[in-house]
Amino acid sequence: MAGKPKLHYSKGRGKMESIRWLLAAAGVEFEEEFIETKEDLEKLRNDGVLLFQQVPMVEIDGMRMVQTRAILSYIAAKYNLYGKDLKERAWIDMYVEGTTDLMGMIMYLPFQPADTKEKNLALIIERATTRYFPVYEKALKDHGQDYLVGNKLSWADVHLLEAILMVEECKPDVLSAFPLLQAFKGRISNIPTIKKFLQPGSQRKPPLDEKSVALVRKIFSI
C-alpha cells in the first residue's frame, strides 16, 4: 500500500491549492510539508528533489512530481476525472486552461502595488463576467447536463468551482447573471468529498493576508 501523497509548498494557496482541491475531490488523503523559510526551500533545491528548482512538488507513487499542470493531469487521470476519451480530455483541458487564466489573475492580486489593485480587481470581475463565466454557462445550457464534460464529474468541474469561489471572494454577487452556474455551484459543492473539503478545519487554505504575503515574498524572494 503506497503512502499518502505528500505536498511540498508554503502554507498559502498559490499554485498548490488546485492540487489540494483535486486530491480532496477524488477522496484522497494527503500530507503537507510546509516550506516556512527561505532555508526550507534552499534545502529542497540542494537535495536535488526539485526538477526545475521550483515548487509545487508532490511526492506520489514513488515520483517527486513538479510543474502544476503535470501534477494535476496525473491526478485527474489516476482518479478517473479526465474524461473517457481524447475528445473529452481536450474539452476538459480547454475548460481548465480558462479557469487557470482567471485564477492566475486573482492569485497575483495580493502581490500588486496598492495603487493598481483596484484597477486589476475591476479587470478580474470584468473578465470573469464577460469572457470566462459566459462560456461555462453556455456549455451547461447547450447540453443540459449537470457536469461540464461527459455528464460525469471531472477535473474541469472541480477547477471551475474553485474559480467561482475565488471570484466570489472578490465580488460575492458575481454569479447574479448566471443562473446555471449558481445551480452548478450548489451541486458540485454538495458532492460529499468536496463538501468535506469546504468545511472549516479542512486542508483548504484561506486567502492571503498581509502577513502571509510578506512571508511568501521572503521565502520566494519576490
PDB file of C-alpha atoms in Angstrom:
ATOM      1  CA  MET A   1       0.000   0.000   0.000  1.00  0.00           C
ATOM      2  CA  ALA A   2       1.516   3.264  -1.112  1.00  0.00           C
ATOM      3  CA  GLY A   3       1.686   6.084   1.407  1.00  0.00           C
ATOM      4  CA  LYS A   4      -0.335   9.250   1.163  1.00  0.00           C
ATOM      5  CA  PRO A   5       0.780  11.859  -1.364  1.00  0.00           C
ATOM      6  CA  LYS A   6       2.992  14.469   0.286  1.00  0.00           C
ATOM      7  CA  LEU A   7       2.686  18.081  -0.817  1.00  0.00           C
ATOM      8  CA  HIS A   8       5.626  20.479  -0.515  1.00  0.00           C
ATOM      9  CA  TYR A   9       4.681  24.152  -0.603  1.00  0.00           C
ATOM     10  CA  SER A  10       4.149  27.195   1.592  1.00  0.00           C
ATOM     11  CA  LYS A  11       1.073  27.401   3.835  1.00  0.00           C
ATOM     12  CA  GLY A  12      -0.743  29.608   1.337  1.00  0.00           C
ATOM     13  CA  ARG A  13      -2.944  28.699  -1.603  1.00  0.00           C
ATOM     14  CA  GLY A  14      -0.744  29.592  -4.543  1.00  0.00           C
ATOM     15  CA  LYS A  15      -0.300  27.026  -7.275  1.00  0.00           C
ATOM     16  CA  MET A  16      -0.703  24.135  -4.837  1.00  0.00           C
ATOM     17  CA  GLU A  17      -4.315  24.934  -3.972  1.00  0.00           C
ATOM     18  CA  SER A  18      -5.771  23.420  -7.156  1.00  0.00           C
ATOM     19  CA  ILE A  19      -3.792  20.251  -6.396  1.00  0.00           C
ATOM     20  CA  ARG A  20      -5.280  20.157  -2.890  1.00  0.00           C
ATOM     21  CA  TRP A  21      -8.738  20.635  -4.394  1.00  0.00           C
ATOM     22  CA  LEU A  22      -8.341  17.831  -6.924  1.00  0.00           C
ATOM     23  CA  LEU A  23      -6.973  15.321  -4.417  1.00  0.00           C
ATOM     24  CA  ALA A  24      -9.755  16.206  -1.980  1.00  0.00           C
ATOM     25  CA  ALA A  25     -12.428  15.834  -4.691  1.00  0.00           C
ATOM     26  CA  ALA A  26     -11.003  12.408  -5.548  1.00  0.00           C
ATOM     27  CA  GLY A  27     -11.274  11.449  -1.873  1.00  0.00           C
ATOM     28  CA  VAL A  28      -7.510  11.091  -1.493  1.00  0.00           C
ATOM     29  CA  GLU A  29      -5.961  11.889   1.873  1.00  0.00           C
ATOM     30  CA  PHE A  30      -2.677  13.773   1.642  1.00  0.00           C
ATOM     31  CA  GLU A  31       0.057  15.096   3.898  1.00  0.00           C
ATOM     32  CA  GLU A  32       1.684  18.507   3.691  1.00  0.00           C
ATOM     33  CA  GLU A  33       5.232  19.508   4.445  1.00  0.00           C
ATOM     34  CA  PHE A  34       5.260  23.275   4.609  1.00  0.00           C
ATOM     35  CA  ILE A  35       8.054  25.475   3.355  1.00  0.00           C
ATOM     36  CA  GLU A  36       8.175  28.092   6.096  1.00  0.00           C
ATOM     37  CA  THR A  37      11.543  29.736   5.468  1.00  0.00           C
ATOM     38  CA  LYS A  38      13.857  30.521   2.575  1.00  0.00           C
ATOM     39  CA  GLU A  39      16.198  27.884   4.042  1.00  0.00           C
ATOM     40  CA  ASP A  40      13.493  25.210   3.734  1.00  0.00           C
ATOM     41  CA  LEU A  41      13.226  25.960   0.014  1.00  0.00           C
ATOM     42  CA  GLU A  42      17.009  26.034  -0.413  1.00  0.00           C
ATOM     43  CA  LYS A  43      17.293  22.634   1.285  1.00  0.00           C
ATOM     44  CA  LEU A  44      14.867  21.092  -1.227  1.00  0.00           C
ATOM     45  CA  ARG A  45      16.841  22.659  -4.066  1.00  0.00           C
ATOM     46  CA  ASN A  46      20.174  21.496  -2.667  1.00  0.00           C
ATOM     47  CA  ASP A  47      18.842  17.975  -2.084  1.00  0.00           C
ATOM     48  CA  GLY A  48      18.138  17.748  -5.823  1.00  0.00           C
ATOM     49  CA  VAL A  49      14.467  16.820  -5.429  1.00  0.00           C
ATOM     50  CA  LEU A  50      13.093  19.754  -7.441  1.00  0.00           C
ATOM     51  CA  LEU A  51      13.464  19.053 -11.146  1.00  0.00           C
ATOM     52  CA  PHE A  52      13.415  22.730 -12.123  1.00  0.00           C
ATOM     53  CA  GLN A  53      14.302  24.208  -8.704  1.00  0.00           C
ATOM     54  CA  GLN A  54      10.637  25.117  -8.192  1.00  0.00           C
ATOM     55  CA  VAL A  55       7.631  24.125  -6.132  1.00  0.00           C
ATOM     56  CA  PRO A  56       4.839  22.905  -6.027  1.00  0.00           C
ATOM     57  CA  MET A  57       6.316  19.445  -5.582  1.00  0.00           C
ATOM     58  CA  VAL A  58       4.229  16.379  -4.835  1.00  0.00           C
ATOM     59  CA  GLU A  59       5.574  13.008  -3.778  1.00  0.00           C
ATOM     60  CA  ILE A  60       3.184  10.454  -5.257  1.00  0.00           C
ATOM     61  CA  ASP A  61       3.522   6.851  -6.485  1.00  0.00           C
ATOM     62  CA  GLY A  62       7.291   6.872  -5.995  1.00  0.00           C
ATOM     63  CA  MET A  63       7.733  10.087  -8.008  1.00  0.00           C
ATOM     64  CA  ARG A  64       8.657  13.591  -6.999  1.00  0.00           C
ATOM     65  CA  MET A  65       6.420  15.481  -9.376  1.00  0.00           C
ATOM     66  CA  VAL A  66       6.839  19.152 -10.199  1.00  0.00           C
ATOM     67  CA  GLN A  67       5.072  21.547 -12.584  1.00  0.00           C
ATOM     68  CA  THR A  68       1.498  22.229 -11.544  1.00  0.00           C
ATOM     69  CA  ARG A  69      -0.113  21.207 -14.821  1.00  0.00           C
ATOM     70  CA  ALA A  70       1.743  17.876 -14.917  1.00  0.00           C
ATOM     71  CA  ILE A  71       0.757  17.075 -11.326  1.00  0.00           C
ATOM     72  CA  LEU A  72      -2.896  17.947 -11.920  1.00  0.00           C
ATOM     73  CA  SER A  73      -3.058  15.930 -15.163  1.00  0.00           C
ATOM     74  CA  TYR A  74      -1.607  12.899 -13.411  1.00  0.00           C
ATOM     75  CA  ILE A  75      -4.054  13.098 -10.509  1.00  0.00           C
ATOM     76  CA  ALA A  76      -7.016  13.647 -12.855  1.00  0.00           C
ATOM     77  CA  ALA A  77      -6.077  10.616 -14.967  1.00  0.00           C
ATOM     78  CA  LYS A  78      -5.259   8.409 -11.969  1.00  0.00           C
ATOM     79  CA  TYR A  79      -8.604   9.062 -10.271  1.00  0.00           C
ATOM     80  CA  ASN A  80     -10.809   8.940 -13.366  1.00  0.00           C
ATOM     81  CA  LEU A  81     -11.506  12.671 -13.513  1.00  0.00           C
ATOM     82  CA  TYR A  82     -10.097  13.188 -17.010  1.00  0.00           C
ATOM     83  CA  GLY A  83     -12.837  12.062 -19.414  1.00  0.00           C
ATOM     84  CA  LYS A  84     -13.360   8.798 -21.240  1.00  0.00           C
ATOM     85  CA  ASP A  85     -11.518   9.595 -24.481  1.00  0.00           C
ATOM     86  CA  LEU A  86      -9.229  12.111 -26.181  1.00  0.00           C
ATOM     87  CA  LYS A  87     -12.056  14.449 -27.187  1.00  0.00           C
ATOM     88  CA  GLU A  88     -13.407  14.669 -23.658  1.00  0.00           C
ATOM     89  CA  ARG A  89      -9.874  15.223 -22.386  1.00  0.00           C
ATOM     90  CA  ALA A  90      -9.413  18.049 -24.895  1.00  0.00           C
ATOM     91  CA  TRP A  91     -12.591  19.763 -23.641  1.00  0.00           C
ATOM     92  CA  ILE A  92     -11.514  19.297 -20.017  1.00  0.00           C
ATOM     93  CA  ASP A  93      -8.116  20.803 -20.901  1.00  0.00           C
ATOM     94  CA  MET A  94      -9.712  23.816 -22.585  1.00  0.00           C
ATOM     95  CA  TYR A  95     -12.065  24.489 -19.690  1.00  0.00           C
ATOM     96  CA  VAL A  96      -9.267  24.059 -17.145  1.00  0.00           C
ATOM     97  CA  GLU A  97      -6.958  26.420 -19.044  1.00  0.00           C
ATOM     98  CA  GLY A  98      -9.701  29.065 -18.950  1.00  0.00           C
ATOM     99  CA  THR A  99     -10.200  28.798 -15.204  1.00  0.00           C
ATOM    100  CA  THR A 100      -6.417  28.690 -14.711  1.00  0.00           C
ATOM    101  CA  ASP A 101      -6.092  32.029 -16.522  1.00  0.00           C
ATOM    102  CA  LEU A 102      -8.821  33.574 -14.383  1.00  0.00           C
ATOM    103  CA  MET A 103      -7.457  32.198 -11.101  1.00  0.00           C
ATOM    104  CA  GLY A 104      -3.949  33.330 -12.042  1.00  0.00           C
ATOM    105  CA  MET A 105      -5.171  36.928 -12.168  1.00  0.00           C
ATOM    106  CA  ILE A 106      -6.631  36.582  -8.654  1.00  0.00           C
ATOM    107  CA  MET A 107      -3.601  34.737  -7.293  1.00  0.00           C
ATOM    108  CA  TYR A 108      -1.248  37.602  -8.109  1.00  0.00           C
ATOM    109  CA  LEU A 109      -3.569  40.366  -6.877  1.00  0.00           C
ATOM    110  CA  PRO A 110      -2.230  40.431  -3.266  1.00  0.00           C
ATOM    111  CA  PHE A 111       1.319  40.964  -4.578  1.00  0.00           C
ATOM    112  CA  GLN A 112       0.451  44.027  -6.660  1.00  0.00           C
ATOM    113  CA  PRO A 113       1.071  47.638  -5.599  1.00  0.00           C
ATOM    114  CA  ALA A 114      -1.863  49.228  -3.756  1.00  0.00           C
ATOM    115  CA  ASP A 115      -2.361  51.861  -6.476  1.00  0.00           C
ATOM    116  CA  THR A 116      -3.008  49.217  -9.158  1.00  0.00           C
ATOM    117  CA  LYS A 117      -5.024  46.735  -7.085  1.00  0.00           C
ATOM    118  CA  GLU A 118      -8.400  48.410  -7.572  1.00  0.00           C
ATOM    119  CA  LYS A 119      -7.931  48.603 -11.347  1.00  0.00           C
ATOM    120  CA  ASN A 120      -6.833  44.958 -11.512  1.00  0.00           C
ATOM    121  CA  LEU A 121      -9.713  43.835  -9.308  1.00  0.00           C
ATOM    122  CA  ALA A 122     -12.142  45.544 -11.679  1.00  0.00           C
ATOM    123  CA  LEU A 123     -10.431  43.795 -14.596  1.00  0.00           C
ATOM    124  CA  ILE A 124     -10.820  40.404 -12.881  1.00  0.00           C
ATOM    125  CA  ILE A 125     -14.565  40.952 -12.397  1.00  0.00           C
ATOM    126  CA  GLU A 126     -14.923  42.185 -15.970  1.00  0.00           C
ATOM    127  CA  ARG A 127     -13.066  39.171 -17.402  1.00  0.00           C
ATOM    128  CA  ALA A 128     -14.970  36.737 -15.182  1.00  0.00           C
ATOM    129  CA  THR A 129     -18.365  38.064 -16.223  1.00  0.00           C
ATOM    130  CA  THR A 130     -17.710  38.720 -19.928  1.00  0.00           C
ATOM    131  CA  ARG A 131     -15.020  36.272 -21.020  1.00  0.00           C
ATOM    132  CA  TYR A 132     -14.987  33.212 -18.746  1.00  0.00           C
ATOM    133  CA  PHE A 133     -18.266  32.585 -16.914  1.00  0.00           C
ATOM    134  CA  PRO A 134     -20.422  33.024 -20.077  1.00  0.00           C
ATOM    135  CA  VAL A 135     -18.519  30.095 -21.655  1.00  0.00           C
ATOM    136  CA  TYR A 136     -19.379  27.723 -18.796  1.00  0.00           C
ATOM    137  CA  GLU A 137     -22.961  29.000 -18.540  1.00  0.00           C
ATOM    138  CA  LYS A 138     -23.430  28.333 -22.278  1.00  0.00           C
ATOM    139  CA  ALA A 139     -21.848  24.869 -22.032  1.00  0.00           C
ATOM    140  CA  LEU A 140     -24.254  23.850 -19.266  1.00  0.00           C
ATOM    141  CA  LYS A 141     -27.194  25.325 -21.188  1.00  0.00           C
ATOM    142  CA  ASP A 142     -26.295  23.706 -24.514  1.00  0.00           C
ATOM    143  CA  HIS A 143     -26.012  20.135 -23.238  1.00  0.00           C
ATOM    144  CA  GLY A 144     -28.426  20.425 -20.324  1.00  0.00           C
ATOM    145  CA  GLN A 145     -26.355  18.152 -18.101  1.00  0.00           C
ATOM    146  CA  ASP A 146     -25.086  18.506 -14.542  1.00  0.00           C
ATOM    147  CA  TYR A 147     -21.378  18.483 -15.396  1.00  0.00           C
ATOM    148  CA  LEU A 148     -19.249  20.272 -17.976  1.00  0.00           C
ATOM    149  CA  VAL A 149     -17.961  17.212 -19.860  1.00  0.00           C
ATOM    150  CA  GLY A 150     -19.425  13.738 -20.417  1.00  0.00           C
ATOM    151  CA  ASN A 151     -22.176  14.166 -17.788  1.00  0.00           C
ATOM    152  CA  LYS A 152     -19.711  12.969 -15.157  1.00  0.00           C
ATOM    153  CA  LEU A 153     -17.617  14.762 -12.548  1.00  0.00           C
ATOM    154  CA  SER A 154     -14.248  15.768 -13.994  1.00  0.00           C
ATOM    155  CA  TRP A 155     -11.257  17.940 -13.248  1.00  0.00           C
ATOM    156  CA  ALA A 156     -12.996  20.720 -15.215  1.00  0.00           C
ATOM    157  CA  ASP A 157     -15.885  20.850 -12.710  1.00  0.00           C
ATOM    158  CA  VAL A 158     -13.601  20.881  -9.675  1.00  0.00           C
ATOM    159  CA  HIS A 159     -11.455  23.643 -11.164  1.00  0.00           C
ATOM    160  CA  LEU A 160     -14.500  25.733 -12.112  1.00  0.00           C
ATOM    161  CA  LEU A 161     -15.939  25.540  -8.602  1.00  0.00           C
ATOM    162  CA  GLU A 162     -12.582  26.632  -7.166  1.00  0.00           C
ATOM    163  CA  ALA A 163     -12.532  29.574  -9.592  1.00  0.00           C
ATOM    164  CA  ILE A 164     -16.123  30.576  -8.798  1.00  0.00           C
ATOM    165  CA  LEU A 165     -15.413  30.661  -5.065  1.00  0.00           C
ATOM    166  CA  MET A 166     -12.239  32.699  -5.622  1.00  0.00           C
ATOM    167  CA  VAL A 167     -14.096  35.284  -7.711  1.00  0.00           C
ATOM    168  CA  GLU A 168     -16.911  35.401  -5.149  1.00  0.00           C
ATOM    169  CA  GLU A 169     -14.315  36.359  -2.535  1.00  0.00           C
ATOM    170  CA  CYS A 170     -13.672  39.426  -4.712  1.00  0.00           C
ATOM    171  CA  LYS A 171     -17.348  40.090  -5.510  1.00  0.00           C
ATOM    172  CA  PRO A 172     -19.965  37.999  -3.660  1.00  0.00           C
ATOM    173  CA  ASP A 173     -22.787  38.523  -6.194  1.00  0.00           C
ATOM    174  CA  VAL A 174     -20.670  37.809  -9.278  1.00  0.00           C
ATOM    175  CA  LEU A 175     -22.944  34.904 -10.343  1.00  0.00           C
ATOM    176  CA  SER A 176     -26.116  37.006 -10.276  1.00  0.00           C
ATOM    177  CA  ALA A 177     -26.448  36.900 -14.081  1.00  0.00           C
ATOM    178  CA  PHE A 178     -25.528  33.190 -14.345  1.00  0.00           C
ATOM    179  CA  PRO A 179     -28.373  31.005 -13.028  1.00  0.00           C
ATOM    180  CA  LEU A 180     -26.941  27.748 -14.363  1.00  0.00           C
ATOM    181  CA  LEU A 181     -23.588  28.434 -12.719  1.00  0.00           C
ATOM    182  CA  GLN A 182     -25.386  29.197  -9.461  1.00  0.00           C
ATOM    183  CA  ALA A 183     -27.060  25.783  -9.652  1.00  0.00           C
ATOM    184  CA  PHE A 184     -23.760  24.166 -10.697  1.00  0.00           C
ATOM    185  CA  LYS A 185     -22.021  25.696  -7.677  1.00  0.00           C
ATOM    186  CA  GLY A 186     -24.678  24.230  -5.393  1.00  0.00           C
ATOM    187  CA  ARG A 187     -24.467  20.768  -6.973  1.00  0.00           C
ATOM    188  CA  ILE A 188     -20.698  20.442  -7.019  1.00  0.00           C
ATOM    189  CA  SER A 189     -20.320  21.920  -3.524  1.00  0.00           C
ATOM    190  CA  ASN A 190     -22.560  19.157  -2.203  1.00  0.00           C
ATOM    191  CA  ILE A 191     -20.572  16.243  -3.601  1.00  0.00           C
ATOM    192  CA  PRO A 192     -19.531  14.546  -0.330  1.00  0.00           C
ATOM    193  CA  THR A 193     -15.749  14.719  -0.850  1.00  0.00           C
ATOM    194  CA  ILE A 194     -15.921  18.366  -1.928  1.00  0.00           C
ATOM    195  CA  LYS A 195     -18.401  19.263   0.813  1.00  0.00           C
ATOM    196  CA  LYS A 196     -15.921  17.868   3.332  1.00  0.00           C
ATOM    197  CA  PHE A 197     -13.093  19.962   1.833  1.00  0.00           C
ATOM    198  CA  LEU A 198     -15.245  23.094   2.106  1.00  0.00           C
ATOM    199  CA  GLN A 199     -15.814  22.595   5.849  1.00  0.00           C
ATOM    200  CA  PRO A 200     -13.784  24.564   8.417  1.00  0.00           C
ATOM    201  CA  GLY A 201     -10.731  22.656   9.574  1.00  0.00           C
ATOM    202  CA  SER A 202     -10.006  21.031   6.205  1.00  0.00           C
ATOM    203  CA  GLN A 203      -6.718  21.402   4.318  1.00  0.00           C
ATOM    204  CA  ARG A 204      -8.209  24.138   2.162  1.00  0.00           C
ATOM    205  CA  LYS A 205      -6.244  27.343   2.585  1.00  0.00           C
ATOM    206  CA  PRO A 206      -7.673  30.836   3.245  1.00  0.00           C
ATOM    207  CA  PRO A 207      -6.966  33.876   1.049  1.00  0.00           C
ATOM    208  CA  LEU A 208      -3.599  35.507   1.702  1.00  0.00           C
ATOM    209  CA  ASP A 209      -3.489  38.232   4.323  1.00  0.00           C
ATOM    210  CA  GLU A 210      -0.739  40.862   4.583  1.00  0.00           C
ATOM    211  CA  LYS A 211       1.356  38.746   6.942  1.00  0.00           C
ATOM    212  CA  SER A 212       1.174  35.751   4.584  1.00  0.00           C
ATOM    213  CA  VAL A 213       2.065  37.906   1.584  1.00  0.00           C
ATOM    214  CA  ALA A 214       5.176  39.174   3.410  1.00  0.00           C
ATOM    215  CA  LEU A 215       6.211  35.605   4.265  1.00  0.00           C
ATOM    216  CA  VAL A 216       5.746  34.374   0.679  1.00  0.00           C
ATOM    217  CA  ARG A 217       7.797  37.306  -0.610  1.00  0.00           C
ATOM    218  CA  LYS A 218      10.567  36.394   1.811  1.00  0.00           C
ATOM    219  CA  ILE A 219      10.585  32.637   1.042  1.00  0.00           C
ATOM    220  CA  PHE A 220      10.468  33.029  -2.738  1.00  0.00           C
ATOM    221  CA  SER A 221      12.420  36.320  -2.973  1.00  0.00           C
ATOM    222  CA  ILE A 222       9.650  38.198  -4.786  1.00  0.00           C
TER     223      ILE A 222
END
